[in-house]
């Protein structure tokens, strides 16, 4: 029996399972897509979520008090910034309205531009997300004393239970993201001798000086016994992680409802697109599981733009991806498979936001070599600044880099008709949870530091 004939007579999760004509060894055959379940989400107490919300929006967490998590992971752009590559502490303005500022350009590693596209923060409180960042440099690791492997190594404090808590103390320690340049603030200065603990200790000094935070931490963590100064950076991470886990849970897309058994949730085009995704195009060889990611690392030949990691340990302005973490040359240009929930809302797409249309990103997968060699860099969304613009295309314009990226591609070309691509895109749109369309309710009225929540553009 063909999968099409099964529609309507089997429960939805099973249908998706049977829908695979999977090649032998296809993991999806053994592991059908399961609907997300409440018990698989980390469910923190409300006081902790509320404290985390205030911290997430409070610029006090950045060295120069000019960036909050929300400056980049903005509720107005589905927890991203709408740019190809994020703009760090040297920039001005909020999210899509940010410009690259006027600081003089550092020879390597400029603070005005980051290296990578903003990943969205949806569903990271679900147990499946055991590896985060495009290169997976932070992960759950039962063998590590703290239970997690991270860039801080042995300096990562004990006490985190969930990866989303542990990762939340890292953005303030990133010079380009939140700490800022040495000489401009006490956190950046402390980072010179103690890149992680220096910043974390400095943040605690700041937060403990604000009476409202003392009160909020005591209420969010009764185990502190009411001692207002007893909270540590672990409690900061636990609160910010709790907020993200709850505010950005997003498992009510038409596809989620379909997985839970509502057969009318998907349009006929989306059902056809789902079959293309799981069967004809074998997208689930990598985009597998409830959130459509194997959390593995794959090289699919996305063209590279941006400052990269130029000069830090290797030549050029490219991004070696997973190799930067594993040290294994076989991992060069491999990036973590992104989850596809709300993918229609989170462009530009790819680890460096190269693609400014979802169709362009999807079609890239079908013929990655041709897409790489004929890529149009004018689609990038980067606020112009002539000195940065020059750097942005160094890797892209270098034929040797392009050839090296092409040699690593792990995707076989696949022919799909225009109609199949259109259906595939209808399925991508059916992965949008309507709640993610408007996240304004997550924004607090004010934050305890009294700092402004956002600015459109500073003069
Ligand atoms: C300057 C912009 C910027 C700021 C500010 C920022 N981030 Fe991020 N965030 C990024 C970028 C870029 C990445 C991806 C980095 C990578 O993969 O190498 C990221 C990744 C993440 C991830 C991992 C997502 C995933 O799927 O892998 C989490 C969680 C996260 N940030 C939370 C936070 C929190 C919490 C804050 C505030 C404490 C914050 N970020 C502040 C730019 C920013
Ligand atoms: C070999 C594994 C693999 C297969 C098969 C695969 N993908 Fe991907 N996909 C990835 C990786 C890895 C990325 C990120 C690559 C990068 O940015 O360098 C990605 C990125 C994407 C993105 C962009 C997501 C974002 O947030 O930027 C979309 C959309 C996407 N894939 C859809 C598909 C579709 C549709 C198919 C089937 C036609 C497919 N993928 C097949 C591995 C795969």
Coordinates of C-alpha atoms and ligand atoms in Angstrom, one line a residue:
X1 CA 0.0 0.0 0.0
X2 CA 1.3 3.5 -0.8
X3 CA 1.6 6.0 2.1
X4 CA -1.1 8.2 0.4
X5 CA -3.6 5.4 0.8
X6 CA -3.0 5.2 4.5
X7 CA -4.1 8.8 5.2
X8 CA -7.3 8.7 7.3
X9 CA -7.1 5.1 8.5
X10 CA -4.1 5.2 10.9
X11 CA -3.3 7.4 13.9
X12 CA -1.3 10.4 12.9
X13 CA 2.1 9.6 14.6
X14 CA 2.0 6.2 13.0
X15 CA 1.1 7.8 9.6
X16 CA 4.3 9.8 9.7
X17 CA 6.1 6.7 10.6
X18 CA 4.6 4.7 7.8
X19 CA 5.1 7.6 5.4
X20 CA 8.8 7.0 5.2
X21 CA 9.9 5.0 2.3
X22 CA 13.2 5.4 4.2
X23 CA 16.3 3.8 2.9
X24 CA 17.8 1.0 5.0
X25 CA 19.3 2.3 8.2
X26 CA 17.2 5.4 8.1
X27 CA 16.8 6.2 11.8
X28 CA 13.3 7.5 11.3
X29 CA 12.1 4.0 10.5
X30 CA 13.0 2.8 13.9
X31 CA 12.1 6.1 15.6
X32 CA 8.8 7.6 14.3
X33 CA 8.1 11.2 15.0
X34 CA 6.5 11.6 18.4
X35 CA 4.4 14.5 19.5
X36 CA 6.0 16.7 22.2
X37 CA 4.7 15.8 25.6
X38 CA 4.4 18.1 28.7
X39 CA 6.5 15.9 30.8
X40 CA 9.5 16.2 28.5
X41 CA 9.6 20.0 29.0
X42 CA 11.4 21.4 32.0
X43 CA 8.8 23.1 34.1
X44 CA 10.3 25.6 36.6
X45 CA 8.3 27.5 39.3
X46 CA 6.7 30.8 38.2
X47 CA 8.7 33.0 40.5
X48 CA 11.9 31.7 38.9
X49 CA 10.5 32.3 35.4
X50 CA 9.5 35.9 36.3
X51 CA 13.0 36.7 37.7
X52 CA 14.5 35.2 34.6
X53 CA 12.3 37.4 32.4
X54 CA 13.6 40.5 34.1
X55 CA 17.2 39.4 33.8
X56 CA 16.7 38.4 30.1
X57 CA 15.6 42.0 29.3
X58 CA 18.1 43.7 31.7
X59 CA 21.1 45.3 30.1
X60 CA 22.8 45.1 33.5
X61 CA 24.1 41.7 32.3
X62 CA 26.4 43.3 29.7
X63 CA 29.7 45.0 30.4
X64 CA 28.7 48.4 29.1
X65 CA 25.1 48.1 30.1
X66 CA 24.1 48.4 26.4
X67 CA 23.0 44.9 25.5
X68 CA 20.4 42.5 27.0
X69 CA 19.7 39.0 25.7
X70 CA 16.7 40.5 24.0
X71 CA 18.8 43.0 22.0
X72 CA 19.8 40.0 19.9
X73 CA 17.2 37.3 20.8
X74 CA 14.4 39.8 20.3
X75 CA 10.7 39.0 20.9
X76 CA 9.9 41.1 17.8
X77 CA 11.8 38.8 15.5
X78 CA 10.9 35.3 16.9
X79 CA 13.9 35.3 19.4
X80 CA 16.4 36.3 16.7
X81 CA 17.5 39.6 15.2
X82 CA 16.5 39.2 11.5
X83 CA 20.1 39.8 10.4
X84 CA 22.4 37.4 8.6
X85 CA 25.0 37.8 11.3
X86 CA 24.4 39.3 14.7
X87 CA 25.8 42.7 15.6
X88 CA 27.6 42.7 19.0
X89 CA 28.5 45.2 21.6
X90 CA 30.0 47.7 19.1
X91 CA 26.6 48.2 17.4
X92 CA 23.7 50.5 18.2
X93 CA 19.9 49.9 18.2
X94 CA 17.7 46.9 18.5
X95 CA 17.5 43.7 16.5
X96 CA 16.8 44.4 12.8
X97 CA 17.3 48.1 13.4
X98 CA 20.8 47.6 14.7
X99 CA 23.7 49.3 12.9
X100 CA 27.4 48.4 13.2
X101 CA 28.3 51.5 15.2
X102 CA 31.4 53.6 14.8
X103 CA 34.1 51.9 16.8
X104 CA 37.4 51.5 14.9
X105 CA 37.7 48.1 13.3
X106 CA 39.8 45.6 15.2
X107 CA 42.3 43.7 12.9
X108 CA 40.8 40.4 13.9
X109 CA 37.6 39.5 15.7
X110 CA 35.7 42.8 15.4
X111 CA 33.2 43.4 18.2
X112 CA 30.8 45.1 15.7
X113 CA 29.9 41.9 13.9
X114 CA 29.6 38.4 15.4
X115 CA 30.5 35.3 13.3
X116 CA 27.2 33.5 13.1
X117 CA 23.4 33.8 12.5
X118 CA 21.2 34.0 15.6
X119 CA 19.7 30.6 16.4
X120 CA 16.1 30.9 17.7
X121 CA 15.4 29.8 21.3
X122 CA 12.3 27.7 20.8
X123 CA 11.7 24.6 22.8
X124 CA 15.2 24.5 24.4
X125 CA 13.6 23.4 27.7
X126 CA 12.7 20.1 26.0
X127 CA 14.9 17.1 27.0
X128 CA 15.9 16.5 23.4
X129 CA 18.2 19.6 23.2
X130 CA 21.4 18.1 24.7
X131 CA 23.7 20.1 22.5
X132 CA 23.6 23.8 21.8
X133 CA 25.3 26.4 19.6
X134 CA 25.9 25.9 15.9
X135 CA 29.1 23.9 16.7
X136 CA 27.7 22.1 19.8
X137 CA 30.4 23.6 22.1
X138 CA 28.1 23.2 25.1
X139 CA 26.4 19.9 25.8
X140 CA 25.0 17.5 28.3
X141 CA 27.8 15.1 29.4
X142 CA 27.1 12.7 32.2
X143 CA 30.8 11.9 32.4
X144 CA 31.7 15.5 33.3
X145 CA 31.7 16.4 37.0
X146 CA 29.2 19.2 36.5
X147 CA 27.1 17.1 34.1
X148 CA 27.9 19.4 31.1
X149 CA 30.7 20.0 28.8
X150 CA 31.3 23.7 28.0
X151 CA 33.9 26.3 27.0
X152 CA 34.5 27.0 30.7
X153 CA 35.7 23.4 31.3
X154 CA 36.4 22.9 35.0
X155 CA 35.3 26.4 35.8
X156 CA 31.7 25.7 35.1
X157 CA 30.0 25.7 38.5
X158 CA 28.1 22.8 39.8
X159 CA 24.4 22.9 40.4
X160 CA 22.8 23.2 36.9
X161 CA 20.2 20.6 36.1
X162 CA 19.3 21.6 32.5
X163 CA 21.4 22.7 29.6
X164 CA 19.3 25.8 29.0
X165 CA 20.3 26.9 32.5
X166 CA 24.0 26.3 32.1
X167 CA 24.2 28.0 28.6
X168 CA 22.6 31.1 30.0
X169 CA 25.6 32.3 31.9
X170 CA 27.8 32.3 28.7
X171 CA 26.6 35.3 26.7
X172 CA 27.8 37.8 29.3
X173 CA 31.3 36.3 29.0
X174 CA 31.4 36.7 25.2
X175 CA 33.4 39.9 24.4
X176 CA 31.6 40.6 21.2
X177 CA 28.1 39.7 22.5
X178 CA 27.9 41.3 25.9
X179 CA 31.2 41.9 27.8
X180 CA 32.7 44.6 25.5
X181 CA 36.3 45.8 25.1
X182 CA 38.8 45.7 27.9
X183 CA 39.3 49.2 29.3
X184 CA 35.6 50.1 28.8
X185 CA 34.1 48.4 31.9
X186 CA 34.9 46.4 35.0
X187 CA 33.6 43.1 33.6
X188 CA 35.7 43.3 30.5
X189 CA 38.7 44.1 32.6
X190 CA 38.2 41.2 34.9
X191 CA 37.8 38.9 31.9
X192 CA 41.5 39.7 30.9
X193 CA 42.7 37.5 33.8
X194 CA 39.6 35.3 34.4
X195 CA 37.5 35.1 31.2
X196 CA 34.6 33.3 32.9
X197 CA 34.7 33.6 36.7
X198 CA 35.9 37.2 36.4
X199 CA 32.7 38.2 34.5
X200 CA 30.4 36.0 36.7
X201 CA 31.8 37.5 39.9
X202 CA 31.5 41.0 38.6
X203 CA 27.9 40.4 37.6
X204 CA 27.0 39.2 41.1
X205 CA 28.5 42.4 42.5
X206 CA 26.2 44.4 40.2
X207 CA 23.0 42.4 40.9
X208 CA 23.5 42.3 44.7
X209 CA 23.7 46.1 44.7
X210 CA 20.0 46.2 43.5
X211 CA 17.6 45.6 46.4
X212 CA 14.8 44.5 44.1
X213 CA 16.9 41.7 42.7
X214 CA 17.8 40.6 46.3
X215 CA 14.2 40.2 47.0
X216 CA 13.4 38.5 43.7
X217 CA 16.2 35.9 44.1
X218 CA 15.1 35.1 47.6
X219 CA 11.6 34.4 46.4
X220 CA 12.6 32.5 43.3
X221 CA 15.0 30.3 45.3
X222 CA 13.5 29.5 48.8
X223 CA 16.4 27.1 49.3
X224 CA 18.7 30.1 49.9
X225 CA 16.9 30.5 53.2
X226 CA 16.1 34.1 52.7
X227 CA 19.8 35.2 52.8
X228 CA 19.7 38.0 50.3
X229 CA 23.4 37.7 49.3
X230 CA 23.5 34.0 48.9
X231 CA 22.6 33.7 45.3
X232 CA 25.4 32.8 42.8
X233 CA 25.8 32.8 39.1
X234 CA 24.1 29.3 39.1
X235 CA 20.9 31.0 40.3
X236 CA 21.2 33.6 37.6
X237 CA 21.6 30.9 34.9
X238 CA 18.7 28.9 36.4
X239 CA 16.4 31.9 36.3
X240 CA 17.3 33.0 32.8
X241 CA 17.0 29.4 31.6
X242 CA 13.6 29.0 33.3
X243 CA 12.3 32.0 31.5
X244 CA 13.4 30.8 28.1
X245 CA 12.1 27.3 28.7
X246 CA 8.6 28.6 29.5
X247 CA 8.3 31.7 27.3
X248 CA 9.6 30.1 24.2
X249 CA 8.0 26.7 24.3
X250 CA 6.5 26.3 20.9
X251 CA 4.8 23.0 20.2
X252 CA 1.4 24.0 18.9
X253 CA 2.1 24.4 15.2
X254 CA -0.3 22.7 12.7
X255 CA 2.3 19.9 12.5
X256 CA 2.3 19.4 16.3
X257 CA -1.5 19.3 16.3
X258 CA -1.4 16.7 13.4
X259 CA 1.1 14.6 15.4
X260 CA -1.3 14.7 18.3
X261 CA -4.0 13.2 16.1
X262 CA -5.8 16.2 14.6
X263 CA -5.9 15.1 11.0
X264 CA -7.5 18.3 9.8
X265 CA -4.6 20.5 11.1
X266 CA -2.5 20.3 8.0
X267 CA -3.6 21.6 4.6
X268 CA -3.5 19.1 1.7
X269 CA -0.4 20.9 0.3
X270 CA 1.3 20.6 3.7
X271 CA 0.5 16.9 3.9
X272 CA 2.0 16.5 0.4
X273 CA 5.0 18.5 1.6
X274 CA 5.3 16.4 4.7
X275 CA 5.5 13.3 2.5
X276 CA 8.2 14.9 0.3
X277 CA 10.1 15.9 3.5
X278 CA 10.0 12.4 5.0
X279 CA 10.0 10.3 2.0
X280 CA 11.1 11.6 -1.4
X281 CA 13.6 14.1 -0.2
X282 CA 14.8 12.3 2.9
X283 CA 15.1 15.5 4.9
X284 CA 14.7 13.5 8.1
X285 CA 18.0 11.8 7.6
X286 CA 19.2 14.8 9.5
X287 CA 16.0 16.8 10.5
X288 CA 14.7 13.9 12.6
X289 CA 12.7 13.6 15.8
X290 CA 10.0 15.7 17.3
X291 CA 11.8 19.0 16.6
X292 CA 13.3 17.9 13.3
X293 CA 16.9 17.8 14.3
X294 CA 19.3 14.9 15.0
X295 CA 21.5 17.5 16.9
X296 CA 24.3 16.1 14.8
X297 CA 26.8 17.9 12.7
X298 CA 26.7 17.9 8.9
X299 CA 28.5 19.8 6.1
X300 CA 25.9 21.0 3.5
X301 CA 27.9 23.6 1.7
X302 CA 26.2 26.9 2.9
X303 CA 28.3 29.7 1.4
X304 CA 30.3 31.6 4.0
X305 CA 30.1 35.3 4.7
X306 CA 31.1 37.5 7.7
X307 CA 34.2 38.1 9.7
X308 CA 34.5 34.4 10.5
X309 CA 37.2 33.6 13.1
X310 CA 39.9 35.2 10.9
X311 CA 43.4 34.8 12.4
X312 CA 42.4 33.0 15.5
X313 CA 44.3 29.8 15.1
X314 CA 43.9 29.4 11.4
X315 CA 44.0 31.5 8.2
X316 CA 41.1 33.2 6.5
X317 CA 37.8 34.5 7.5
X318 CA 35.9 31.3 7.3
X319 CA 34.1 29.3 9.9
X320 CA 35.3 25.7 10.4
X321 CA 32.2 24.9 12.5
X322 CA 32.3 21.7 14.5
X323 CA 36.1 21.3 13.9
X324 CA 36.6 24.3 16.2
X325 CA 35.3 22.2 19.1
X326 CA 36.3 18.7 18.2
X327 CA 39.7 19.5 16.7
X328 CA 38.9 16.8 14.1
X329 CA 39.5 17.9 10.5
X330 CA 36.7 15.6 9.4
X331 CA 34.4 18.0 11.1
X332 CA 35.4 21.0 9.0
X333 CA 32.4 23.1 7.8
X334 CA 30.0 20.8 9.8
X335 CA 27.2 22.6 11.6
X336 CA 24.5 21.4 14.0
X337 CA 21.3 20.5 12.2
X338 CA 18.9 23.3 13.2
X339 CA 15.4 22.5 14.5
X340 CA 12.7 23.6 12.0
X341 CA 10.0 24.7 14.4
X342 CA 8.9 28.2 13.4
X343 CA 11.6 28.2 10.7
X344 CA 9.4 30.4 8.4
X345 CA 9.8 33.2 11.1
X346 CA 13.5 33.0 11.7
X347 CA 15.3 34.1 8.6
X348 CA 17.8 34.8 7.2
X349 CA 18.7 31.1 7.2
X350 CA 21.9 29.0 7.6
X351 CA 24.7 29.3 10.1
X352 CA 25.7 32.6 8.7
X353 CA 22.3 33.7 7.5
X354 CA 23.5 33.6 3.9
X355 CA 20.0 32.8 2.5
X356 CA 17.4 35.5 2.7
X357 CA 14.6 33.3 1.4
X358 CA 13.3 30.1 2.8
X359 CA 12.9 28.7 -0.7
X360 CA 16.5 29.6 -1.5
X361 CA 17.6 27.7 1.7
X362 CA 15.5 24.7 0.9
X363 CA 16.6 24.6 -2.8
X364 CA 20.2 24.8 -1.7
X365 CA 19.8 21.3 -0.2
X366 CA 18.6 19.9 -3.5
X367 CA 21.7 20.9 -5.4
X368 CA 24.2 22.2 -2.9
X369 CA 27.2 22.3 -5.3
X370 CA 25.5 24.4 -7.9
X371 CA 23.9 26.6 -5.2
X372 CA 27.4 27.2 -3.6
X373 CA 29.1 28.1 -6.9
X374 CA 26.2 30.3 -8.1
X375 CA 25.4 32.0 -4.8
X376 CA 24.3 35.6 -4.8
X377 CA 25.9 37.4 -1.9
X378 CA 23.8 40.5 -2.3
X379 CA 21.0 38.7 -0.5
X380 CA 22.8 39.0 2.8
X381 CA 21.2 41.2 5.5
X382 CA 24.0 43.1 7.1
X383 CA 23.8 46.8 7.8
X384 CA 26.5 48.3 5.6
X385 CA 29.8 49.8 6.8
X386 CA 32.5 49.9 4.3
X387 CA 35.4 48.5 6.3
X388 CA 33.2 45.6 7.6
X389 CA 31.7 45.0 4.2
X390 CA 35.2 44.2 2.8
X391 CA 35.8 41.6 5.5
X392 CA 32.3 40.1 5.0
X393 CA 33.1 38.7 1.6
X394 CA 36.7 37.6 2.0
X395 CA 35.9 33.9 2.5
X396 CA 33.1 34.1 -0.1
X397 CA 35.3 35.5 -2.8
X398 CA 38.1 33.1 -2.3
X399 CA 37.9 30.2 -4.8
X400 CA 40.1 27.9 -2.7
X401 CA 37.7 28.3 0.3
X402 CA 34.7 27.7 -2.0
X403 CA 36.3 24.5 -3.4
X404 CA 37.2 23.3 0.1
X405 CA 33.6 23.9 1.3
X406 CA 32.3 22.0 -1.8
X407 CA 34.6 19.0 -1.2
X408 CA 33.0 18.5 2.2
X409 CA 29.4 18.5 1.1
X410 CA 27.6 15.4 2.5
X411 CA 24.3 15.9 0.7
X412 CA 23.4 14.1 -2.5
X413 CA 21.6 16.2 -5.1
X414 CA 17.9 15.4 -5.4
X415 CA 15.5 16.4 -8.1
X416 CA 12.1 17.7 -7.0
X417 CA 9.5 19.3 -9.3
X418 CA 8.5 22.9 -8.7
X419 CA 5.2 21.5 -7.3
X420 CA 7.0 19.3 -4.8
X421 CA 9.1 22.3 -3.7
X422 CA 6.0 24.4 -3.2
X423 CA 4.5 21.6 -1.1
X424 CA 7.7 21.3 0.9
X425 CA 7.5 25.0 1.6
X426 CA 3.8 24.7 2.6
X427 CA 5.0 22.1 5.1
X428 CA 7.7 24.4 6.4
X429 CA 5.0 27.0 7.0
X430 CA 2.9 24.4 8.9
X431 CA 5.8 24.3 11.4
X432 CA 4.9 27.8 12.7
X433 CA 3.3 27.9 16.1
X434 CA 0.8 30.8 16.0
X435 CA 1.9 31.8 19.5
X436 CA 5.4 32.5 18.2
X437 CA 4.0 35.2 15.8
X438 CA 3.6 37.7 18.6
X439 CA 5.9 37.4 21.6
X440 CA 5.2 40.9 22.9
X441 CA 3.6 39.6 26.0
X442 CA 7.0 38.3 27.1
X443 CA 8.3 41.8 27.4
X444 CA 8.3 43.3 30.9
X445 CA 7.3 47.0 31.6
X446 CA 10.6 47.8 33.3
X447 CA 13.6 46.0 34.7
X448 CA 15.1 46.3 38.3
X449 CA 18.3 48.1 37.2
X450 CA 16.1 51.0 35.8
X451 CA 18.1 50.7 32.5
X452 CA 16.1 51.3 29.3
X453 CA 14.5 48.2 27.8
X454 CA 15.4 49.1 24.2
X455 CA 16.3 51.9 22.0
X456 CA 15.4 52.3 18.4
X457 CA 18.7 53.9 17.6
X458 CA 20.9 56.0 19.8
X459 CA 21.9 59.4 18.5
Ligands
LIG1 C1 25.2 39.9 20.4 C2 24.0 39.1 20.2 C3 23.6 38.1 21.3 C4 23.3 38.4 22.6 C5 23.3 39.7 23.3 C6 23.0 37.1 23.2 N1 23.1 36.1 22.3 FE1 22.5 34.2 22.6 N2 23.4 33.7 20.8 C7 23.9 34.6 19.9 C8 24.5 33.9 18.8 C9 25.2 34.5 17.6 C10 24.3 32.5 19.1 C11 24.9 31.4 18.2 C12 26.4 31.2 18.6 C13 27.0 30.0 18.0 O1 26.3 29.0 17.7 O2 28.2 30.0 17.9 C14 23.6 32.4 20.3 C15 23.2 31.2 20.9 C16 22.4 31.2 22.0 C17 21.8 30.0 22.5 C18 21.9 28.6 21.9 C19 20.7 28.3 20.9 C20 20.9 27.1 20.1 O3 20.0 26.5 19.6 O4 22.1 26.6 20.0 C21 21.1 30.3 23.7 C22 20.3 29.4 24.6 C23 21.3 31.7 23.9 N3 22.1 32.2 22.9 C24 20.8 32.4 25.0 C25 21.2 33.7 25.2 C26 21.0 34.4 26.5 C27 20.2 33.8 27.7 C28 21.5 35.7 26.4 C29 21.6 36.7 27.5 C30 22.2 36.3 28.7 C31 22.0 35.8 25.0 N4 21.9 34.6 24.4 C32 22.6 36.9 24.5 C33 23.8 36.0 20.0 C34 23.5 36.7 21.1
LIG2 C1 22.8 15.9 5.6 C2 21.9 16.4 6.6 C3 20.7 17.2 6.2 C4 19.7 16.9 5.3 C5 19.4 15.6 4.6 C6 18.8 18.1 5.2 N1 19.3 19.1 6.0 FE1 18.5 20.9 6.2 N2 20.1 21.5 7.3 C7 21.1 20.7 7.7 C8 22.2 21.5 8.3 C9 23.5 20.9 8.9 C10 21.7 22.8 8.3 C11 22.5 24.0 8.7 C12 23.7 24.1 7.7 C13 24.5 25.4 7.8 O1 23.9 26.5 8.1 O2 25.7 25.4 7.4 C14 20.4 22.8 7.6 C15 19.6 23.9 7.5 C16 18.3 23.8 7.0 C17 17.4 24.9 7.0 C18 17.7 26.3 7.6 C19 17.3 26.4 9.1 C20 17.7 27.6 9.8 O3 17.2 27.9 10.8 O4 18.6 28.3 9.3 C21 16.2 24.5 6.5 C22 14.9 25.3 6.3 C23 16.4 23.1 6.1 N3 17.7 22.7 6.5 C24 15.4 22.3 5.5 C25 15.7 21.1 5.0 C26 14.9 20.4 4.1 C27 13.5 20.9 3.6 C28 15.5 19.2 3.7 C29 15.1 18.1 2.7 C30 15.0 18.7 1.4 C31 16.8 19.2 4.5 N4 16.9 20.3 5.2 C32 17.7 18.1 4.5 C33 21.2 19.3 7.5 C34 20.4 18.6 6.6

